[in-house]
XYZ file of C-alpha atoms in Angstrom:
487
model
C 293.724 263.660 108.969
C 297.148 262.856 107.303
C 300.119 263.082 109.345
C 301.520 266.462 106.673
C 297.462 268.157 107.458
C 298.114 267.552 110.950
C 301.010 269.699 111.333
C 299.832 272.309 109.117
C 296.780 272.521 110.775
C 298.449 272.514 114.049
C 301.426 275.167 112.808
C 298.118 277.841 111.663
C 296.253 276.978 115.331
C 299.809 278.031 116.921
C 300.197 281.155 114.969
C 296.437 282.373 116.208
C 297.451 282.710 118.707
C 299.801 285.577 118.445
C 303.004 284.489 120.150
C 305.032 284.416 116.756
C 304.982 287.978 116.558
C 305.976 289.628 119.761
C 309.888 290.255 118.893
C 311.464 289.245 121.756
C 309.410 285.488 121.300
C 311.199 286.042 117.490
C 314.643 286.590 118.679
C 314.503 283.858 121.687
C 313.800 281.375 118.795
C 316.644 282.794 116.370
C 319.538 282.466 119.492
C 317.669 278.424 119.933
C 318.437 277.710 115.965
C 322.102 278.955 116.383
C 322.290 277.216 120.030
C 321.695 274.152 118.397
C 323.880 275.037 115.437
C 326.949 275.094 117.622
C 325.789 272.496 120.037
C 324.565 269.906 117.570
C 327.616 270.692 115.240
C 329.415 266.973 115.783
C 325.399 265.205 115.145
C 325.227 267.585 111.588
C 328.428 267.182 110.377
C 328.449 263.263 110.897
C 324.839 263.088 108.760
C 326.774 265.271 105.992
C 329.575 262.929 105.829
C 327.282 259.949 105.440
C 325.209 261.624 103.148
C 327.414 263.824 100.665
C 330.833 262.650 101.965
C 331.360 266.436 103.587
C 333.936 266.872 106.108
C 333.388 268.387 109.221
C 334.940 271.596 108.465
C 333.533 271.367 105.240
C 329.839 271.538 106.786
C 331.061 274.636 108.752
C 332.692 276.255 106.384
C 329.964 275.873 103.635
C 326.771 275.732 105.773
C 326.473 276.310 109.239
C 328.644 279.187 109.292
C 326.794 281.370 107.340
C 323.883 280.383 109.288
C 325.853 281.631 112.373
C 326.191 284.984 110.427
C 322.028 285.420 108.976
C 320.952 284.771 112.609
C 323.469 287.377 114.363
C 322.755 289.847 111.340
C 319.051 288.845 111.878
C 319.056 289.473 115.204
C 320.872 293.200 115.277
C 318.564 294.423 112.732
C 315.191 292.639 113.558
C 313.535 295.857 115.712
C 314.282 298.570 112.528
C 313.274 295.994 110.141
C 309.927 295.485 111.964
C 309.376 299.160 112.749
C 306.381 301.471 110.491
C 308.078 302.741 107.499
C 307.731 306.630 107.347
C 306.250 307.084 103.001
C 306.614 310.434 101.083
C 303.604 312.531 101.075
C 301.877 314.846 98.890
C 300.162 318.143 99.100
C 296.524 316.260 99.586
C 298.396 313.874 102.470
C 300.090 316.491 104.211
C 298.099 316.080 107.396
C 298.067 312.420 107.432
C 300.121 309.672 108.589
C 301.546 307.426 106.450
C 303.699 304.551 106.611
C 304.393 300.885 105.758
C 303.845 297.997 108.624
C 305.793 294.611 108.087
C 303.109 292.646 109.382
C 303.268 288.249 109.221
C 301.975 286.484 106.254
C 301.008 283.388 108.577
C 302.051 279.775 108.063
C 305.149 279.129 105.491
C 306.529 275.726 103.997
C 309.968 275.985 103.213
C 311.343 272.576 101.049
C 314.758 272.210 101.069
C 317.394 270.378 99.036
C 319.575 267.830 99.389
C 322.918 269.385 98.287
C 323.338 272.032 101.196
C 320.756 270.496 103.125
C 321.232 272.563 105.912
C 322.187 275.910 104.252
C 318.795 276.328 102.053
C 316.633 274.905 104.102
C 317.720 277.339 107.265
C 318.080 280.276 105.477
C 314.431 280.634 104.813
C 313.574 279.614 107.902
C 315.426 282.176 109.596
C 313.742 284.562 107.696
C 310.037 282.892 108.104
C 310.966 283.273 111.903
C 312.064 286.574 112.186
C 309.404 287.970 109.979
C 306.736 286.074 112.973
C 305.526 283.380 110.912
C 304.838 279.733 111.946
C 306.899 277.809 109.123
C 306.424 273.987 108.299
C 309.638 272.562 107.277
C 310.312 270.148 104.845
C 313.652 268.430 104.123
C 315.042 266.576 101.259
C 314.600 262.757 101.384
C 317.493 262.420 99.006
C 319.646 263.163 102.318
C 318.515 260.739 104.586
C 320.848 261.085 107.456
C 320.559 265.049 107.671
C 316.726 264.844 106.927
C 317.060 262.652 110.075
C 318.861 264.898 112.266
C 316.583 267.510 111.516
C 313.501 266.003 112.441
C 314.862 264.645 115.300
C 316.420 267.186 116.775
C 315.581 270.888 115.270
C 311.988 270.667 117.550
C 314.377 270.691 121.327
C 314.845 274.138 120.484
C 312.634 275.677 118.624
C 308.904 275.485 118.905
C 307.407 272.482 117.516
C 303.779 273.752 116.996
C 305.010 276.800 115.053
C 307.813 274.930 113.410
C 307.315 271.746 112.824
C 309.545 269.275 110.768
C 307.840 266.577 108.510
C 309.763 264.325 106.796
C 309.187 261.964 104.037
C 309.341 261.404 100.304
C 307.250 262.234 97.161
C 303.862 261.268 98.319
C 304.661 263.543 101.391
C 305.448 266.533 99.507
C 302.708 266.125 97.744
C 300.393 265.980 100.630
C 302.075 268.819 101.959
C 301.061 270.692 98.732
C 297.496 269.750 98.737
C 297.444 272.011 102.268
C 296.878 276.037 102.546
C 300.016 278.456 103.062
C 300.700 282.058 103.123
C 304.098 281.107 101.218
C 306.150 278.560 100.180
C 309.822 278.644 99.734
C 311.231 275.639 97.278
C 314.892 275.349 95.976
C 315.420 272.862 93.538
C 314.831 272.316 89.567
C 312.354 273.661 87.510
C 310.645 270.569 86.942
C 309.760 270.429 90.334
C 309.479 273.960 90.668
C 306.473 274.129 88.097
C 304.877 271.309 90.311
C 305.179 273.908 93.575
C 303.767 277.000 91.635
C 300.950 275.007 90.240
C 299.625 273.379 93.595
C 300.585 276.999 95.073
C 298.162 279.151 92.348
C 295.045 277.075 93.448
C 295.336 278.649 97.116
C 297.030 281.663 95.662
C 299.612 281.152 97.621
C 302.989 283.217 96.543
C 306.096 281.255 96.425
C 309.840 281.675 96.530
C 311.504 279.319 93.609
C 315.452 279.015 93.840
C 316.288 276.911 90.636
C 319.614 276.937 89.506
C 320.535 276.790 86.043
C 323.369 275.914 83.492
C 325.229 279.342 84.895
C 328.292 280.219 82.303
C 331.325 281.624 82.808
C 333.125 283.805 80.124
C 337.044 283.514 80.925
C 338.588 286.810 78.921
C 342.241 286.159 76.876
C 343.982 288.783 78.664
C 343.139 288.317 81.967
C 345.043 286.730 84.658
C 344.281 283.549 83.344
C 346.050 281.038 86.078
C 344.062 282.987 88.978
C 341.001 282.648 86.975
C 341.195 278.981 86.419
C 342.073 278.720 90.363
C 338.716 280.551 91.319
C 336.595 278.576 88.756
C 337.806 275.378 89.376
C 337.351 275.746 93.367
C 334.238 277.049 92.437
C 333.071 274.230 90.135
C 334.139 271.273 92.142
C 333.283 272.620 95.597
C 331.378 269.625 96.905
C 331.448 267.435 93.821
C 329.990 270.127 92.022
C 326.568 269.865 93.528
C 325.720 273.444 93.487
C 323.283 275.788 92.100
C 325.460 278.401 91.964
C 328.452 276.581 90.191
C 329.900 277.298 87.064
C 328.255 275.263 84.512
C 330.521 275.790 81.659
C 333.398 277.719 80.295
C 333.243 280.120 77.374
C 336.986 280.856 76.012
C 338.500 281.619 72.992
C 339.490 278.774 70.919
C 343.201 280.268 71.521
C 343.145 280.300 75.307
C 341.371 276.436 75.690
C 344.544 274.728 76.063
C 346.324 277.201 78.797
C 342.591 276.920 80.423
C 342.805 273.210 80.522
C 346.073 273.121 82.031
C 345.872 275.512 84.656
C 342.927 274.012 85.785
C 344.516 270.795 85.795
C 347.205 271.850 87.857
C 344.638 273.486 90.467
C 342.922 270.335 90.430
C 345.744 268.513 91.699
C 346.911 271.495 94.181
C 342.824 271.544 95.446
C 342.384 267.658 95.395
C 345.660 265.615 95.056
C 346.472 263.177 92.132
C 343.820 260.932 94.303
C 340.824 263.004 94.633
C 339.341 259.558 95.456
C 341.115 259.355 98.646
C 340.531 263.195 99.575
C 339.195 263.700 102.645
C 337.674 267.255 101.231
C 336.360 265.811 97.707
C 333.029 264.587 98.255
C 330.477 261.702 96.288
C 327.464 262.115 94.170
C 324.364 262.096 96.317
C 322.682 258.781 94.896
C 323.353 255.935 91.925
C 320.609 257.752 89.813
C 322.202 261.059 89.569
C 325.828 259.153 89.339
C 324.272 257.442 85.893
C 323.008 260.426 85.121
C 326.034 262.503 84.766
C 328.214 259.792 83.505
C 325.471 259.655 80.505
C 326.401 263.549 79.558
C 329.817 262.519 78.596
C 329.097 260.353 75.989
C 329.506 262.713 73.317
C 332.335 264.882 74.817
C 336.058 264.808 74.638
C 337.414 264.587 78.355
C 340.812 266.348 78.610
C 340.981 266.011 82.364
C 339.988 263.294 84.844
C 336.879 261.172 83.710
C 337.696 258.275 85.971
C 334.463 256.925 88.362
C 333.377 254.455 90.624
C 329.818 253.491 90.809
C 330.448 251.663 94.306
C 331.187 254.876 95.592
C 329.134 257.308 93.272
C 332.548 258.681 92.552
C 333.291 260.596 89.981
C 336.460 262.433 89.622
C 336.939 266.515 88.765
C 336.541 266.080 85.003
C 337.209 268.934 81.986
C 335.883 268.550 78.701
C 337.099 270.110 75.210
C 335.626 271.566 72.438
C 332.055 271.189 73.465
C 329.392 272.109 70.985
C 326.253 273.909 71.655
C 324.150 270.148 70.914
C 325.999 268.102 73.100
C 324.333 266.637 76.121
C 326.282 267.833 78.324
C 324.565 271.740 77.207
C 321.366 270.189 77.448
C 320.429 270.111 81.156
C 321.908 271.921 84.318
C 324.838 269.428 84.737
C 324.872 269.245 88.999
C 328.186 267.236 89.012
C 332.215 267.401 88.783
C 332.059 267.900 84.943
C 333.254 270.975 83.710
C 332.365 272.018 79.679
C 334.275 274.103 77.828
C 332.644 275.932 74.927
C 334.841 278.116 72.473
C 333.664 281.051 71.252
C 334.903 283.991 69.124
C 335.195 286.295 71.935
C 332.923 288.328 74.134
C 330.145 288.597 71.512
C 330.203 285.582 70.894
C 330.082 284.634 74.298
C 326.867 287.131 74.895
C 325.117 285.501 71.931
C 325.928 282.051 72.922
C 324.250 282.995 76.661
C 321.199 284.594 75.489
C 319.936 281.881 73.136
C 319.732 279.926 76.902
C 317.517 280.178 79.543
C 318.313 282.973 82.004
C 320.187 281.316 84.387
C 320.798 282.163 88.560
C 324.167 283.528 87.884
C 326.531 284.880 85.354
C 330.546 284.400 85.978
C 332.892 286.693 83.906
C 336.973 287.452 85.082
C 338.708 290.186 83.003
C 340.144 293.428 84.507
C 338.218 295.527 81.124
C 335.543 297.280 83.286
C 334.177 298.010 80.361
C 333.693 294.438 78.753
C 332.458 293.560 82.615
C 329.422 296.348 81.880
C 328.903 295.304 78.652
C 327.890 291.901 79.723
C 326.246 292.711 82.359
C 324.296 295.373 79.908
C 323.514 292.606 77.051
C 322.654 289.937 78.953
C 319.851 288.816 82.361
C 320.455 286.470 85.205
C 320.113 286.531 88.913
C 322.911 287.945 89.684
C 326.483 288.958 88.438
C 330.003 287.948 89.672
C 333.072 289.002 88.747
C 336.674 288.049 88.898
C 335.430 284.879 91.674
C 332.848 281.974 92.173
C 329.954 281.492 94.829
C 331.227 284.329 97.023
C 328.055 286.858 96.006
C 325.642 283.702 98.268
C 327.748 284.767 101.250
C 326.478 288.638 101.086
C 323.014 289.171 102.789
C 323.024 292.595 101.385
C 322.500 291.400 97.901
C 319.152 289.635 97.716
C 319.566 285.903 96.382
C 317.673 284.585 93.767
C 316.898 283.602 90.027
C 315.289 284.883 87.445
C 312.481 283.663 84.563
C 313.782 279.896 84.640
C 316.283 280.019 87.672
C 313.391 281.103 89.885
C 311.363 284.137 91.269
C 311.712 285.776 94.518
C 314.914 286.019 96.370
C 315.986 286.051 100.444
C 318.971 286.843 102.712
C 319.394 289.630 105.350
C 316.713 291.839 104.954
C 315.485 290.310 101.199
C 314.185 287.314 103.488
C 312.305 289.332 105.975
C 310.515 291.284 103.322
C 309.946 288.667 100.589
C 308.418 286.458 103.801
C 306.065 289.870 105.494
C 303.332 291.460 104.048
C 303.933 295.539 103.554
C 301.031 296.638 105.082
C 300.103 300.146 103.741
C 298.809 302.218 106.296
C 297.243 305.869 106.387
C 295.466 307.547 109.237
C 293.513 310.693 108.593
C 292.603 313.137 111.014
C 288.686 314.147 110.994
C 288.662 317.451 110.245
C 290.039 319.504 106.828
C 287.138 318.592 105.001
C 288.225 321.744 102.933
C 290.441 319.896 100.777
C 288.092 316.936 100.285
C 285.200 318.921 98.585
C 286.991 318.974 95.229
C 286.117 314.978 95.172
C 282.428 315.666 95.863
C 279.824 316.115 93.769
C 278.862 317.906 91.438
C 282.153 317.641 89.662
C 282.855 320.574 88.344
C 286.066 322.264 85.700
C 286.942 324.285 88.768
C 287.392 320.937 91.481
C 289.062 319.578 88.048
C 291.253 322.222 88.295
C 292.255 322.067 91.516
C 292.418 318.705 91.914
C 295.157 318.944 89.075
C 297.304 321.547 91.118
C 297.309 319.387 93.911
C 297.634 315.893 92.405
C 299.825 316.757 89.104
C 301.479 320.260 89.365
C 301.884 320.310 93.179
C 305.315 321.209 94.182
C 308.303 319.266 94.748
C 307.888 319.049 98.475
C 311.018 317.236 99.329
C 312.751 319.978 97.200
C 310.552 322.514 99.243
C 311.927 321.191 102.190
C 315.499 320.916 101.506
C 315.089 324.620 100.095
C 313.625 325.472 103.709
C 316.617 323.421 105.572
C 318.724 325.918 103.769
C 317.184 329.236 103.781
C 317.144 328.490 107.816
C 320.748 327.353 108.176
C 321.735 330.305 106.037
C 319.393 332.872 108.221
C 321.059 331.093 111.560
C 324.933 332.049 109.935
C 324.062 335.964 109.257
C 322.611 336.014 112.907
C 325.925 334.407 113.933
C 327.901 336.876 112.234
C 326.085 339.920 113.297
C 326.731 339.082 116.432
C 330.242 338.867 116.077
């Protein structure tokens, strides 16, 4: 038995056991994970900086934090979350009790990536926990430090039958695929992503794909175009620009590039200093491979700002390019780096039509103060999700579920979305033993008259929430004219 079988096998024996599911066992190993996200804090920042040259406030501000935040929202809300959910009933169901029960799927995987290693890899599991599944994580190899830390230290607090860590590579992922899970949680590309759903579909297992995208961001002319540029360029070059959720590229009229290019230039500097380089909050490409690999998308571009890199360091500095076309190779692949396109277009239907010949992508980024040319994008167009007027800031919300759409993914989590995407809403309906009056128009012989009445209860039954509201009234109105007679 493999090492990766071993730990699933051992995860599924642990859940059979039932202790996953009682809520207080739940919310004693929710207040572990953010005990050893405070005390562990100096051991996860230090693998960050070695492995994405994050700072230790950076980690906080960009990771664990919001961690912090899921598990005390998490933790508040787990008993209603968990509790039967009361259903509307019909005419035929009046005597019955309905209701959905949250109930655990069983053993998750959750594989996380290396750019927030800690961040999408945690969020999941904090929803795998709190829904009472056992959950077999897997972290990205690409961050060897943090993957480190993780293994090595996650399992003192939580439950290491139920939650085990396995680390490793490739052939370890793939091993771990080859196993049976309720669900698996990946965030990644879509390359990989296809990989996931296509070892997944021969258990039937359901998945969660977070994919990213080439998201775009439609700058209008007569917006505040200096606090635009500000948000998008924090938002782009936040950690080297190794996020899912960054804008890819900028769509502008031809007549606005130049202003864009040189307010963004000027926030570059205020963000980063003339020596990004030497920045203690401007961070590295992960590896050499994905260094070469952005450097390569260039080649056919005009760079306007920055451009300068160092493969010793896998530095490459906040970088603008002009006048992109559609077939460059910089458009042809999510870009995952500090290179920022800009695309000109005639205007906002331009901009639509330039967005839709894509591939929906996990987010769409628009800043103008026309509510109306906001809703008209967001009318003409599909993507995960929708921001306007900032960058990023939507991830931070755990009432807005967070996820992609047709090639940036399926599924979504946070708050609430994680505990439901990772249960299974058990429909439930108890019938008392008696009324068999009602059921005799489903007997044989079927008849025009149990047609009939079937019909008047299924079809042209009354509105019985209306019914009820009526009632609410009628009685609140009878219980005034008793008040006032009697004054």
């Amino acid at each position: 038995m493999s090492r990766e079988q071993l730990a699933v096998e051992r995860a599924r024996r642990a859940f059979s056991t039932g202790r996953s599911k009682p809520l207080a066992y739940r919310i004693r190993q929710l207040n572990n994970l953010r005990r050893f996200l405070v005390e562990r804090q100096s051991e996860i920042a230090e693998a960050a900086k070695k492995d994405l040259n994050r700072s230790e406030v950076g980690i906080q501000l960009f990771e664990t934090l919001g961690l912090e935040s899921e598990i005390q929202l998490v933790i508040k809300n787990l008993k209603k979350w968990a509790a039967p959910r009361a259903v509307e009933k019909n005419l035929v169901t009046l005597s019955d009790t309905l209701y959905i029960q949250p109930e655990p799927l069983g053993v998750v995987l959750v594989i996380g990536a290396w750019n927030y290693p800690w961040a999408v890899t945690l969020f999941p599991l904090i929803g795998a926990i709190a829904a009472g599944n056992a959950a077999v994580v897997k972290p990205s190899e690409v961050c060897v430090h943090t993957s480190k830390v993780m293994e090595e230290l996650l399992n003192a607090y939580l439950d290491k039958e139920l939650y085990p860590v396995v680390t490793g590579g490739v052939q370890e992922t793939q091993e771990l695929l080859k196993q049976r899970f309720d669900h698996i949680v990946y965030t990644g590309n879509s390359m990989v992503g296809r990989i996931v759903m296509e070892a997944a579909a021969k258990h039937l297992t359901p998945v969660t794909l977070e994919l990213g995208g080439k998201s775009p961001c439609y700058i209008d002319k007569d917006c505040d175009i200096p606090l635009a540029c500000r948000r998008v360029t924090w938002g782009k070059f936040t950690n080297c620009g190794q996020t899912c959720i960054a804008p890819d590229y900028v769509l502008c009229e031809a007549s606005i590039q130049d202003r864009v290019i040189d307010e963004m230039k000027k926030c570059i500097k205020e963000f980063y200093t003339d020596d990004p380089k030497s920045f203690l909050d401007y961070g590295r490409i992960i590896n050499e491979r994905h260094f070469r690999r952005i450097l390569a998308m260039t080649e056919d571009s005009t760079v306007a700002v920055g451009g300068e890199s160092d493969h010793t360091e896998c530095y490459i500095a906040p970088t603008i390019l002009r006048d992109v076309k559609a077939g460059s190779k910089v458009m042809q692949e999510e870009i995952f780096g500090p290179l920022l396109p800009i695309v000109p277009v005639s205007g906002l239907e331009g901009a639509i039509d330039f967005i839709n010949q894509g591939e929906k992508s996990l987010v769409i980024y628009v800043f103008s103060t026309d509510k109306k040319l906001i809703n008209r994008l967001i009318e003409e167009t599909s993507s995960g999700a929708v921001l306007a007027n900032d960058c990023l800031v939507h991830y931070s919300v755990s009432s807005l579920p967070f996820g992609g759409v047709g090639n940036s993914g399926m599924g979504c989590y946070h708050g609430k979305f994680s505990f439901d995407q990772l249960s299974h809403l058990r429909s439930c309906m108890v019938r008392p033993l008696k009324n068999e009056g009602m059921n005799s128009m489903r007997y044989p012989p079927h008849t025009p008259g149990k047609l009939g009445w079937a019909r008047f209860f299924l079809v042209q039954a009354p509105d019985l929430a209306l019914m009820g509201r009526v009632g609410a009234l009628a009685e609140e109105c009878i219980s005034f004219d008793s008040y006032s007679m009697k004054r």
